[in-house]
Coordinates of C-alpha atoms and ligand atoms in Angstrom, one line a residue:
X29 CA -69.6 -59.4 -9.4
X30 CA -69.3 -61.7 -12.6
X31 CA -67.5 -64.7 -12.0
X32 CA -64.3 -65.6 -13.0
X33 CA -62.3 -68.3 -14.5
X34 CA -58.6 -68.4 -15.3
X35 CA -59.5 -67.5 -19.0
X36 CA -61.2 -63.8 -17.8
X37 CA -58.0 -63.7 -15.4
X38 CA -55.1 -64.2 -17.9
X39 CA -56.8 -62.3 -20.3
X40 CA -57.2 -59.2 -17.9
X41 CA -53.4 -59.0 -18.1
X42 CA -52.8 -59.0 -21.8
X43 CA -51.5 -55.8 -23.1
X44 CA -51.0 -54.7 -19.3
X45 CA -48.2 -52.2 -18.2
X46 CA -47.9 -52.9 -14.4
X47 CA -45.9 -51.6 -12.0
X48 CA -44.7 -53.5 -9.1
X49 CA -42.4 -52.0 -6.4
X50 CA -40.6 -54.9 -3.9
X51 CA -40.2 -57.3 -7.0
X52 CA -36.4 -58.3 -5.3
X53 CA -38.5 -59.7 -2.4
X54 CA -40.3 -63.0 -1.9
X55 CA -44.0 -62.3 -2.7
X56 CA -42.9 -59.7 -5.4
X57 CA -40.8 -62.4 -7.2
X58 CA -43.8 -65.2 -7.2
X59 CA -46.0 -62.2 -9.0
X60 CA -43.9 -61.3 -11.6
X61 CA -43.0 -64.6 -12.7
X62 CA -46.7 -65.6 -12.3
X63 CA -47.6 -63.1 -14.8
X64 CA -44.7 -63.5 -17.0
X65 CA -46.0 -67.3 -17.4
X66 CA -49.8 -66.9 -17.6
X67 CA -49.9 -63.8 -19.8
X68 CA -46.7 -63.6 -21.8
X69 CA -48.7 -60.9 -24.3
X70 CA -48.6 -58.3 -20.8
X71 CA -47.3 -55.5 -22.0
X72 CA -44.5 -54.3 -20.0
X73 CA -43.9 -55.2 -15.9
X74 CA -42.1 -52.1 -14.6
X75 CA -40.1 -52.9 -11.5
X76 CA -39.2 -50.2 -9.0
X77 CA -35.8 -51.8 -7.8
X78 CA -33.5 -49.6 -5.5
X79 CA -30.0 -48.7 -7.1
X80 CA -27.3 -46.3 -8.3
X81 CA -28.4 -46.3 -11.3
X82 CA -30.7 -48.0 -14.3
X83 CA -27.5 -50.6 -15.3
X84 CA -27.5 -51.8 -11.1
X85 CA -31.3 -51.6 -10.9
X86 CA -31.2 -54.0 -14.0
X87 CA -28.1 -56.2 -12.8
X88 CA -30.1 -56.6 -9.3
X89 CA -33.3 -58.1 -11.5
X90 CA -31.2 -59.8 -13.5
X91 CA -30.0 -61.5 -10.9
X92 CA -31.9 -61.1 -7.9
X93 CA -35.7 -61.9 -9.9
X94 CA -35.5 -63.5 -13.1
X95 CA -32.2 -65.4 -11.9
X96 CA -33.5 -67.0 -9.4
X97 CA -34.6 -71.0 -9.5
X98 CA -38.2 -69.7 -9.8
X99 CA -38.7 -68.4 -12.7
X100 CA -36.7 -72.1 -13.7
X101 CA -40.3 -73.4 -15.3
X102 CA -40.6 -70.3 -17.2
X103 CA -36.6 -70.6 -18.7
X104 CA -37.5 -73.7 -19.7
X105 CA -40.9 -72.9 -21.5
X106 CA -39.2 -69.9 -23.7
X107 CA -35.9 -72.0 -24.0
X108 CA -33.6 -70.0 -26.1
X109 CA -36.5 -67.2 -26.1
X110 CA -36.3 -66.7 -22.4
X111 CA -33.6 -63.4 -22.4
X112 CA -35.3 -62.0 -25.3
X113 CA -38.8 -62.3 -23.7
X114 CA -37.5 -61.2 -20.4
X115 CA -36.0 -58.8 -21.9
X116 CA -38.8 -57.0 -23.8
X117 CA -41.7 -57.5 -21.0
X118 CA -39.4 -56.3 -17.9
X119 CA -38.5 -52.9 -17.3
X120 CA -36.1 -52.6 -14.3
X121 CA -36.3 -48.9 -13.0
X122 CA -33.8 -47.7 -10.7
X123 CA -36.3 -45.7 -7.8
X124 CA -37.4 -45.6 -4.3
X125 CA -40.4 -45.3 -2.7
X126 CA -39.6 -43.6 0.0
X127 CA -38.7 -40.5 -2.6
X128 CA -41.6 -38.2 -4.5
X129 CA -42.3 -39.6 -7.5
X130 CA -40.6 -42.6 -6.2
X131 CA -37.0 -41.1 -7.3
X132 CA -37.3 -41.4 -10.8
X133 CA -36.3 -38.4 -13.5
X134 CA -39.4 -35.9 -14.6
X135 CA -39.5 -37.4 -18.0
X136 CA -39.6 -41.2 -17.2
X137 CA -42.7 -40.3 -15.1
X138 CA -44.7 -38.7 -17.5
X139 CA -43.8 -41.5 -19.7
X140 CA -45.3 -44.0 -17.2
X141 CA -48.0 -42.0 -16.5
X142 CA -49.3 -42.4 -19.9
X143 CA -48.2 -46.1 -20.1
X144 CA -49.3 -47.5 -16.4
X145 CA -52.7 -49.5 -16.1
X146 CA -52.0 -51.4 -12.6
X147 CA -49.7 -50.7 -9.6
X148 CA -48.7 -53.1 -7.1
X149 CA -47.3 -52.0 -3.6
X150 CA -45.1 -54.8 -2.2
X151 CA -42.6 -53.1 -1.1
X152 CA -41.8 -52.8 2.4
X153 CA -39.7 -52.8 5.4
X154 CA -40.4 -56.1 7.0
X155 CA -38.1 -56.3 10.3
X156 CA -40.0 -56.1 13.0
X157 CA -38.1 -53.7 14.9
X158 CA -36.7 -51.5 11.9
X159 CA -36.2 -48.0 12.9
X160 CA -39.0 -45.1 13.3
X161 CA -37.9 -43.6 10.5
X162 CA -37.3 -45.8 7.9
X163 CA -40.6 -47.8 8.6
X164 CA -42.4 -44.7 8.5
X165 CA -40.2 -43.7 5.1
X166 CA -41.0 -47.2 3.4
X167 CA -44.3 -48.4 4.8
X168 CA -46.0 -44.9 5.1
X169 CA -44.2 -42.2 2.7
X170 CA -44.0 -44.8 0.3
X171 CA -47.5 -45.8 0.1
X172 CA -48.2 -41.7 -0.2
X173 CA -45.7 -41.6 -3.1
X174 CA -46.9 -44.4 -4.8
X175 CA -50.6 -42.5 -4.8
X176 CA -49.4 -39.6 -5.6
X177 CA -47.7 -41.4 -8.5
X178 CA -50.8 -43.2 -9.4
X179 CA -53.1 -39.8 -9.8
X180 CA -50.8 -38.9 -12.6
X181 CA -51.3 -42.6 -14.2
X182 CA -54.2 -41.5 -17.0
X183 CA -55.2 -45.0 -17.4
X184 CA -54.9 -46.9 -14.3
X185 CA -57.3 -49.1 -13.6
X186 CA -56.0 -50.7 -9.9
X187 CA -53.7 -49.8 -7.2
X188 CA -52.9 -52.9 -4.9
X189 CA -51.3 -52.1 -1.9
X190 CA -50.1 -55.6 -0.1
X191 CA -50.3 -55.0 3.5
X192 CA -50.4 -57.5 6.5
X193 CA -53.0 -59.6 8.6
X194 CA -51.3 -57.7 11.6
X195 CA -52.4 -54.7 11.0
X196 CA -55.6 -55.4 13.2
X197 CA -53.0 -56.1 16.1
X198 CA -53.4 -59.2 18.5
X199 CA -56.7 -59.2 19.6
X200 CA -58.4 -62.3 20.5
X201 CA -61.9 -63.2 18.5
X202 CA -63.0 -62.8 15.0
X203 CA -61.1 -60.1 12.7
X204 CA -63.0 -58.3 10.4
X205 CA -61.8 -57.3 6.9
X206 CA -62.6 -53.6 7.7
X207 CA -60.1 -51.0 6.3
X208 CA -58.6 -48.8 9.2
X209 CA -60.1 -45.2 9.5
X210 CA -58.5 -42.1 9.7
X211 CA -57.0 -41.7 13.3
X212 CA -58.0 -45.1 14.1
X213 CA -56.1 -47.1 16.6
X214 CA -56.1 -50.1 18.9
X215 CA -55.3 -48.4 22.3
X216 CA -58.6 -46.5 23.6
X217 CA -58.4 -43.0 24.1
X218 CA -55.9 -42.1 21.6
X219 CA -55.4 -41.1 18.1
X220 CA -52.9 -42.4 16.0
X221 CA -52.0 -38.8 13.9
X222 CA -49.7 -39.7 10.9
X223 CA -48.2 -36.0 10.8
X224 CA -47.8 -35.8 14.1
X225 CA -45.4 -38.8 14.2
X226 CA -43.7 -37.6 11.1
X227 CA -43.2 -34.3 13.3
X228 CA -42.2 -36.4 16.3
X229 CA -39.5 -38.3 14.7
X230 CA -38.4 -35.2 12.7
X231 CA -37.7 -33.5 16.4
X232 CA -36.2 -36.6 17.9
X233 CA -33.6 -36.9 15.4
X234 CA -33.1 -32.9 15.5
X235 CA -32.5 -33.8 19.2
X236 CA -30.2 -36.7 18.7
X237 CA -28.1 -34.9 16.5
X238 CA -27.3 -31.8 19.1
X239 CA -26.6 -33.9 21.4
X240 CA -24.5 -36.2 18.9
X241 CA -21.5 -37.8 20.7
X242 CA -18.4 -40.2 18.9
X243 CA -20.8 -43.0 18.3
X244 CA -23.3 -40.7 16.8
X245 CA -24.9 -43.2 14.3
X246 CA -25.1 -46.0 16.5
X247 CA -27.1 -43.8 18.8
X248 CA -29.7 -42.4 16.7
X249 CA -30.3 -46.4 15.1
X250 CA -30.9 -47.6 18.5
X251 CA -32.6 -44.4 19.6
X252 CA -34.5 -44.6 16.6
X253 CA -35.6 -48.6 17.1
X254 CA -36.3 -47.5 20.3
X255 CA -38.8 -45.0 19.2
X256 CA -40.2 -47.2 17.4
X257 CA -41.7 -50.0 19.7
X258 CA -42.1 -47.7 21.9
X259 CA -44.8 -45.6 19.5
X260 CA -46.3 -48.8 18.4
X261 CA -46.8 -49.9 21.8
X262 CA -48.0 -46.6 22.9
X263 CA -51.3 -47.1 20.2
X264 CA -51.6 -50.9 20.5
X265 CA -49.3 -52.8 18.0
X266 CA -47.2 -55.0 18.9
X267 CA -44.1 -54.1 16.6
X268 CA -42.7 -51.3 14.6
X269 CA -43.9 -53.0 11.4
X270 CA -47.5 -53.9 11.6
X271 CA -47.9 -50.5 13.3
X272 CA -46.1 -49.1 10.2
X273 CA -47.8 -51.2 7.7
X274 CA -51.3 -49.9 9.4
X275 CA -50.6 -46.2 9.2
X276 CA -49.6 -47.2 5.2
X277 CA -53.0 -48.6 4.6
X278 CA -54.7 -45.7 6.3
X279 CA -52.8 -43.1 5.0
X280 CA -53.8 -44.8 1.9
X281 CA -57.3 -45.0 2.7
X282 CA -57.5 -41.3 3.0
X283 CA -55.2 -40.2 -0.2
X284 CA -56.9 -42.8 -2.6
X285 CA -59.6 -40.5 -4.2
X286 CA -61.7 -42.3 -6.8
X287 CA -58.8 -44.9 -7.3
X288 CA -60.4 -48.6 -7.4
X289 CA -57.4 -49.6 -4.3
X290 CA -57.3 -53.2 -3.4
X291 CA -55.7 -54.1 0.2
X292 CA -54.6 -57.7 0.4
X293 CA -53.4 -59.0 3.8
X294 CA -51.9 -62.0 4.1
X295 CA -50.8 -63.5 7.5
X296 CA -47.5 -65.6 7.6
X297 CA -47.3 -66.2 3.6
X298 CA -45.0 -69.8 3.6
X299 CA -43.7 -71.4 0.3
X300 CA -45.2 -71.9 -2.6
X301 CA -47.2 -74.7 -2.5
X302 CA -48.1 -75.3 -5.9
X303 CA -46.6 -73.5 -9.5
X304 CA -44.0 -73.1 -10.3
X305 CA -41.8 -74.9 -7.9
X306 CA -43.0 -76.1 -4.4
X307 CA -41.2 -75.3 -1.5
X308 CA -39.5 -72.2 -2.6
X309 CA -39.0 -69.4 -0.8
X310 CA -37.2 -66.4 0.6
X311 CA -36.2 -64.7 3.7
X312 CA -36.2 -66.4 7.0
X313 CA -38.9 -65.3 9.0
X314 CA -41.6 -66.6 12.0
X315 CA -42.4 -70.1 12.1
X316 CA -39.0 -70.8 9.6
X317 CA -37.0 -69.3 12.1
X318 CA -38.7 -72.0 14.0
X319 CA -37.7 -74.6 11.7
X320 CA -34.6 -73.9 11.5
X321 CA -33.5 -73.6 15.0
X322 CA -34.8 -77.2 15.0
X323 CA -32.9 -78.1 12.1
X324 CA -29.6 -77.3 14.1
X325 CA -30.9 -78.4 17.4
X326 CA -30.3 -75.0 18.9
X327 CA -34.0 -75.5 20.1
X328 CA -34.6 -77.5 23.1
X329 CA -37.7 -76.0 23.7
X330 CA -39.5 -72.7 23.1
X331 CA -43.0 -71.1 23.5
X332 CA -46.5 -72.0 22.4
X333 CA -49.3 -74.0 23.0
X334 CA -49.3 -76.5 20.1
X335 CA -53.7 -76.6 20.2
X336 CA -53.1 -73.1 18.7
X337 CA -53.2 -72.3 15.6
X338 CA -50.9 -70.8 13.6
X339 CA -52.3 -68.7 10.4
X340 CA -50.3 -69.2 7.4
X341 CA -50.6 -69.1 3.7
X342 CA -48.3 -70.2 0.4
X343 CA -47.4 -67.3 -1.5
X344 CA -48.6 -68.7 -4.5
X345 CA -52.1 -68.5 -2.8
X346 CA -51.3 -65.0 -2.0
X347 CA -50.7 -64.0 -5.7
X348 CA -53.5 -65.9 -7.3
X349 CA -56.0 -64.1 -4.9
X350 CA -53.8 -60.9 -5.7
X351 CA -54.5 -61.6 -9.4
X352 CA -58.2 -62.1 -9.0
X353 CA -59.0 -59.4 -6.8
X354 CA -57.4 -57.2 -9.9
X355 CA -59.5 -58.4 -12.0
X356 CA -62.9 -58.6 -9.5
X357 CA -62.5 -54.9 -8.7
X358 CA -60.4 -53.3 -11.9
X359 CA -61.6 -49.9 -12.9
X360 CA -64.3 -49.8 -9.8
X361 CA -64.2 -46.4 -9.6
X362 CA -64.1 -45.2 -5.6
X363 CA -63.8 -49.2 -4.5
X364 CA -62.1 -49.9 -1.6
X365 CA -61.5 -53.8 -1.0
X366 CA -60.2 -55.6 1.9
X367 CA -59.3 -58.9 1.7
X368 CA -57.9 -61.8 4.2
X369 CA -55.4 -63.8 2.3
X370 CA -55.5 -66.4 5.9
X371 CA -56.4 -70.0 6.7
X372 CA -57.6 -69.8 10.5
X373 CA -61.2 -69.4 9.6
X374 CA -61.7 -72.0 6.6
X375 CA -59.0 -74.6 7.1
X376 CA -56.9 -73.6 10.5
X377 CA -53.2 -75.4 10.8
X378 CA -52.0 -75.8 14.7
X379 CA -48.5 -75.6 16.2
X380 CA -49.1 -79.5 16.9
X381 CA -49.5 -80.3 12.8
X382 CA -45.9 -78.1 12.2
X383 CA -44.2 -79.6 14.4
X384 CA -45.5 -83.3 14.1
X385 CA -44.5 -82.4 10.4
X386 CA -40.9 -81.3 11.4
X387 CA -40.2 -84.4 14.0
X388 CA -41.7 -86.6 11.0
X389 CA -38.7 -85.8 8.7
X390 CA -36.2 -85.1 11.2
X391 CA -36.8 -88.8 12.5
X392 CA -37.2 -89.8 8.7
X393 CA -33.7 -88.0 7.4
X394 CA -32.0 -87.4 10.6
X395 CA -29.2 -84.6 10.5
X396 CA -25.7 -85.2 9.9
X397 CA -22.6 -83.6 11.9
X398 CA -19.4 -81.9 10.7
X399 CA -18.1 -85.6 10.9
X400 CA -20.5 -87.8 9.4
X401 CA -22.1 -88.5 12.9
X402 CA -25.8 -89.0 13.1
X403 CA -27.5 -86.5 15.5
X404 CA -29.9 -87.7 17.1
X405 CA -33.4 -85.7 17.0
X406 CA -34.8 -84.5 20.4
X407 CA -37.9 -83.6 21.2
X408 CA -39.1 -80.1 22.1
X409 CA -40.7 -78.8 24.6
X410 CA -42.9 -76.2 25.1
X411 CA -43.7 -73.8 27.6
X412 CA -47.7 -72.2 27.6
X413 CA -46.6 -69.1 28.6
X414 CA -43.9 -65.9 28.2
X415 CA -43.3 -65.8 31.7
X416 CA -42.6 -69.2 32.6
X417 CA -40.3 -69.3 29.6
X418 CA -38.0 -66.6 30.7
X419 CA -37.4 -67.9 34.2
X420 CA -36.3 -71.3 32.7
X421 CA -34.1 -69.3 30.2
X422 CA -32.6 -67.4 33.2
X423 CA -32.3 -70.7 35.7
X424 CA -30.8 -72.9 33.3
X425 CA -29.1 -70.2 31.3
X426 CA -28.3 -66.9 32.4
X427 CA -27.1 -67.7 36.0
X428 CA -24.7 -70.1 34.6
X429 CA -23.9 -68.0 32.4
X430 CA -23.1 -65.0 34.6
X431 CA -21.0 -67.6 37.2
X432 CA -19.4 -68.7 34.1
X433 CA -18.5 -64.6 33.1
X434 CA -17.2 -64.0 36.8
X435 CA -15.0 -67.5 37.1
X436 CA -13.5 -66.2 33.3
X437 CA -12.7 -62.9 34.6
X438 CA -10.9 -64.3 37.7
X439 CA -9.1 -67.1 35.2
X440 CA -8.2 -64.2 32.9
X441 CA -10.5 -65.2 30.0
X442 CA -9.5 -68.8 29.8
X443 CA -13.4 -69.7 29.0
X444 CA -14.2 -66.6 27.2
X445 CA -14.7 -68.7 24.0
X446 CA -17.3 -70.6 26.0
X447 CA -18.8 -67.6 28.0
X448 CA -19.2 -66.5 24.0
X449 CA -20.7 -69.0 22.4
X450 CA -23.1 -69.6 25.4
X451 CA -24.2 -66.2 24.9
X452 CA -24.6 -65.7 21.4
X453 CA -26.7 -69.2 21.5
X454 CA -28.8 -67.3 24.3
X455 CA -29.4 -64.2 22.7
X456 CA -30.6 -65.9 19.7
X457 CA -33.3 -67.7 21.6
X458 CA -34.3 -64.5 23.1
X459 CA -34.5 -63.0 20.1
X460 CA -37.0 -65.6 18.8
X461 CA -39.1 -64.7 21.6
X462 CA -39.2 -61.2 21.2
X463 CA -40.1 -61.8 17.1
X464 CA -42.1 -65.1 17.6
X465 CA -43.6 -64.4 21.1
X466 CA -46.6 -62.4 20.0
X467 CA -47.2 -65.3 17.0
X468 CA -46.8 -68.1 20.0
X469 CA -50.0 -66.9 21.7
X470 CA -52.5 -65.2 19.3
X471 CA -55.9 -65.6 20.0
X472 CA -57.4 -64.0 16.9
X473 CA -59.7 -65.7 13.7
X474 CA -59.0 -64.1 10.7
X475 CA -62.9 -63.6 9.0
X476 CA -62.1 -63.9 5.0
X477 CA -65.6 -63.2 4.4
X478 CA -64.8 -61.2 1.6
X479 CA -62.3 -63.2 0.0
X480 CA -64.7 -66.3 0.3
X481 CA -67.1 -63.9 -1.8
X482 CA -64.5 -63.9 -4.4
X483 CA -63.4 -67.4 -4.5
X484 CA -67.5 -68.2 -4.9
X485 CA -66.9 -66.1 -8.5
X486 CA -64.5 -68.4 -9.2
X487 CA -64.8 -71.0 -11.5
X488 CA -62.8 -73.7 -10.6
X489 CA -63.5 -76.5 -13.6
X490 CA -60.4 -76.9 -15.8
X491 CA -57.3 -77.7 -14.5
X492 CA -56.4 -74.3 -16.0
X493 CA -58.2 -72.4 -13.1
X494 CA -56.9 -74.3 -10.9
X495 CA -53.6 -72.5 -11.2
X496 CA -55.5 -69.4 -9.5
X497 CA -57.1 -71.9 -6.8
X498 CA -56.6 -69.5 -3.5
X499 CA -58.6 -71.3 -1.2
X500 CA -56.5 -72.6 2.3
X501 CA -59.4 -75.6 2.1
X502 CA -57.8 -77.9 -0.1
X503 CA -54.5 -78.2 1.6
X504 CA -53.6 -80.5 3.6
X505 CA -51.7 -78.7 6.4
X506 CA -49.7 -81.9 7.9
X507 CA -48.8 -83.3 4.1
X508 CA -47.9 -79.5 2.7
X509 CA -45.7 -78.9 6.2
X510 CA -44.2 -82.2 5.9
X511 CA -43.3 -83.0 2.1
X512 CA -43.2 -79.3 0.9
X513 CA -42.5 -76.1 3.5
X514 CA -40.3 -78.0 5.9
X515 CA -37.9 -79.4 2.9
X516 CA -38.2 -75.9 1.5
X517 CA -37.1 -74.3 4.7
X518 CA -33.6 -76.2 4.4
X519 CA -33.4 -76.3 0.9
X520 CA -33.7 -72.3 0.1
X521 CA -32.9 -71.2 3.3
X522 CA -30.6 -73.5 5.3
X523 CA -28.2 -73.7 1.9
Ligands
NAP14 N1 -43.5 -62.5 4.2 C1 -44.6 -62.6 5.0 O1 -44.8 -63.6 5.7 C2 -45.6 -61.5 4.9 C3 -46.8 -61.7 5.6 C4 -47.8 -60.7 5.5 C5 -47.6 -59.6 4.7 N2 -46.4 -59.4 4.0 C6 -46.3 -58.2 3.2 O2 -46.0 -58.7 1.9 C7 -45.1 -57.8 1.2 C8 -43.9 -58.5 0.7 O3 -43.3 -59.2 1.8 P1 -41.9 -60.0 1.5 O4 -41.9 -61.1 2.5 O5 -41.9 -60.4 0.1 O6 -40.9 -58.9 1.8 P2 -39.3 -58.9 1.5 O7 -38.9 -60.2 1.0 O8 -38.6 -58.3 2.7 O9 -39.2 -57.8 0.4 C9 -39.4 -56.5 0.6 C10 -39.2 -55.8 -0.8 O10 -39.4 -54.4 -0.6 C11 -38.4 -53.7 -1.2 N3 -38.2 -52.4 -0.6 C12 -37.9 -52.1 0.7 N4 -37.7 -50.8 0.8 C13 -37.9 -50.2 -0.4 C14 -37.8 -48.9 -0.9 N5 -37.6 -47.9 -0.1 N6 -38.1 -48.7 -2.3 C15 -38.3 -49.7 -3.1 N7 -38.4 -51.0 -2.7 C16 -38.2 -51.2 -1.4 C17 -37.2 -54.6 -1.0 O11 -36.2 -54.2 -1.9 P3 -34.6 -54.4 -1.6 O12 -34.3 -55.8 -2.2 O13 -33.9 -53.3 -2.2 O14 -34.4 -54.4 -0.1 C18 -37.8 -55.9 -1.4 O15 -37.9 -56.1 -2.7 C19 -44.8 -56.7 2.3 O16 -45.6 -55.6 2.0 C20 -45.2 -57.3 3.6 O17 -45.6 -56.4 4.5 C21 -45.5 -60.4 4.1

């Protein structure tokens, strides 16, 4: 592999058409307007955006990507220009992955066909307990359309499919960056079939729909989350997504012909740490969910063992090592890369730095309530395991809370407000638990052997490559928690 500075990366994008599909999203958004500012000669960014029609697929990027406070740096660099530029570089398609030809007309994809030189797959359904079928819609059938998509591109030169860390499930020890074979999953003794769960979900919803009753719809959703953990679970995973997301990558792995493919998997990607505004981010999710229930003192304690460590990344890591692996493996023909965008082998962050970070600044700027009061910030604690966690969420919680629902039904609902809000405050918790719980405890090391190989190409002398620095080492986890993610948290998404 040559190496690479930012000159040879910037430069790989000029006269570019690129296609990028979850652009609305949080990683999709630090891409585009990371390209739009390096390389303002790219040709044309195409973004797959789901909508009626081409005017809402253009009002959505209008306002969902380039209105958003971070492509701010970028306003303010074209000044007047900035519309116009936009305007000429950004292509807002009305589509959907989970359609052939990703629900555009006939003509428009032979048009692109001859125009497209890069795809980028970040689109996906992210909630961990999404339904059967729409995970397998988005994160499978969408990654098939894509590549069917892609064989009609004359010129392409890279297909980057953005999957997850997670994929590998959560097993303890060192995690290889091996792509995921055909049939390959984490139970022993079975194999994971990707038509025969299309078939499966196909006869379960035939099912649901003889026996459909009034409530119809709300059946077959919960039927159909239902289905989901329970398939994941069956083969090893841990959720309906990362199962999902692995199936995506292998089905990919076993459509992609001679098409260089990059696989980027990123663990918990956190704000952007660097360009072009620090802190930002989107989507509340994990450890923020974390933050947040802090923020509000809705947390008096929760699970984990804060010597753990906890794998994150900032997106603006992610995209740099997006943008160089592009360029490191562009027009390989039959490549296949895997790559680790993780900290927990070269520079790990614990539980104990986040949360040193977040009593730091909650002691430093303590919270206001509704009437200028000063709350005062507790302290957490944590319990080391799931178990021992539930029965204190059941003594202190539940049982109360069930005397509490039979007293209200003998006082004809005179605490019902109460009995409410008790129980919407429990459910939440237990709803972190079931999203976070698998995070709380896992044991695995991500290897980013490969990516290491690709950040030793990388020449990191000006101050211009350091705007594609992807390398977890120089951060300072306790400083970046502290004076960036945690203010970003309640900035973008405690508004
Ligand atoms: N965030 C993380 O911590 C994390 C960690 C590891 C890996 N990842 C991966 O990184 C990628 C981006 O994650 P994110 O956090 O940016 O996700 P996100 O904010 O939830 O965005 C998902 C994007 O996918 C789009 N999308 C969903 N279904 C679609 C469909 N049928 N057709 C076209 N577009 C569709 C969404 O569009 P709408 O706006 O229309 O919904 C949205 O733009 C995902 O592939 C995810 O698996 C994320």
């Amino acid at each position: 592999m040559e190496s690479i500075d930012a000159a040879r990366i910037i430069g790989y994008f000029k006269g570019k058409s690129i296609l990028i599909t979850g652009s609305t999203g949080f990683l999709g958004k630090i891409l585009v307007e990371k390209i739009l500012r390096v390389q303002p000669d790219v040709n044309k960014i195409y973004l797959i955006v789901r909508g009626t029609d081409a005017l809402s697929a253009k009002q959505r990027v209008d306002q969902e990507v380039i209105g958003t406070e971070l492509f701010n740096l970028l306003r303010e660099r074209n000044g007047k220009r900035f519309q116009e530029f936009v305007g000429e570089k950004v292509v807002a398609l009305a589509g959907d992955i989970i359609s052939e030809n990703l629900g555009l007309e006939d003509p428009m994809v032979e048009e692109l066909a001859k125009d497209i030189d890069i795809i980028v797959n970040i689109a996906a359904t992210t909630n961990f307990y999404e339904r059967y079928d729409v995970s397998l819609d988005v994160n499978v059938m969408g990654v098939k359309h894509l590549c069917q998509f892609a064989k009609q591109c004359s010129k392409l030169k890279m297909f980057m499919q953005v999957s997850t860390a997670y994929v590998s499930g959560d097993r303890a020890g060192l995690i290889r960056e091996t792509p995921i074979k055909p049939g390959e999953s984490l139970r022993e003794g079975t194999y994971l079939d990707i038509d025969a769960e299309l078939r499966l979900v196909r006869e379960a919803k035939k099912e649901l729909l003889f026996n459909a009753g009034d409530d119809a719809k709300k059946t077959e959703r919960k039927a159909m989350k239902e289905l989901g953990i329970q398939r994941a679970r069956h083969f090893g995973w841990s959720n309906t997504y990362v199962f999902t997301k692995a199936m995506g990558e292998m089905l990919l792995g076993q459509l992609r012909g001679d098409m260089p493919v990059v696989i980027m998997r990123p663990s918990i990607i956190t704000s952007v740490q660097a360009e072009p505004l620090p802190g930002w981010m989107l989507g509340t999710r994990t450890i923020d969910t974390l933050i947040i229930g802090y923020a509000k003192q809705n947390l008096s304690c929760f699970l984990g063992d804060l010597s753990m460590v906890v794998d994150v990344i900032p997106g603006d890591m992610v995209v740099n090592a997006m943008m160089a692996a592009m360029v490191a493996h562009s027009e390989e023909k039959g490549a296949q890369a895997v790559y680790h965008a993780t900290s927990s082998l070269g520079n790990p962050a614990t539980y104990a730095m986040l949360y040193e970070a977040g009593r730091r600044h909650f002691y430093q700027n303590p919270r206001v309530g509704k009437n200028g009061e000063v709350i005062p910030t507790k302290e957490m604690y944590f319990f080391t395991t799931i178990a021992r966690f539930r029965l204190f969420m059941f003594l202190t919680y539940k049982l109360p809370m069930e005397i509490l629902h039979l007293v209200n039904l003998l006082l004809c609902g005179r605490f019902s407000d109460l009995y409410n809000d008790m129980n919407r405050k429990y459910k939440y918790v237990m709803h972190l638990v079931d999203v976070y719980g698998p995070f709380a405890f896992f044991q695995g090391c991500y290897d980013d052997m490969n990516l290491e190989r690709l950040r030793s190409k990388m020449t990191m002398k000006t101050p211009e490559d350091q705007m594609f620095n992807f390398d977890p080492r120089t951060i300072n986890w306790e400083e970046y928690f502290y004076r960036i993610h945690i203010p970003g948290v309640l900035k973008y998404l405690c508004k």
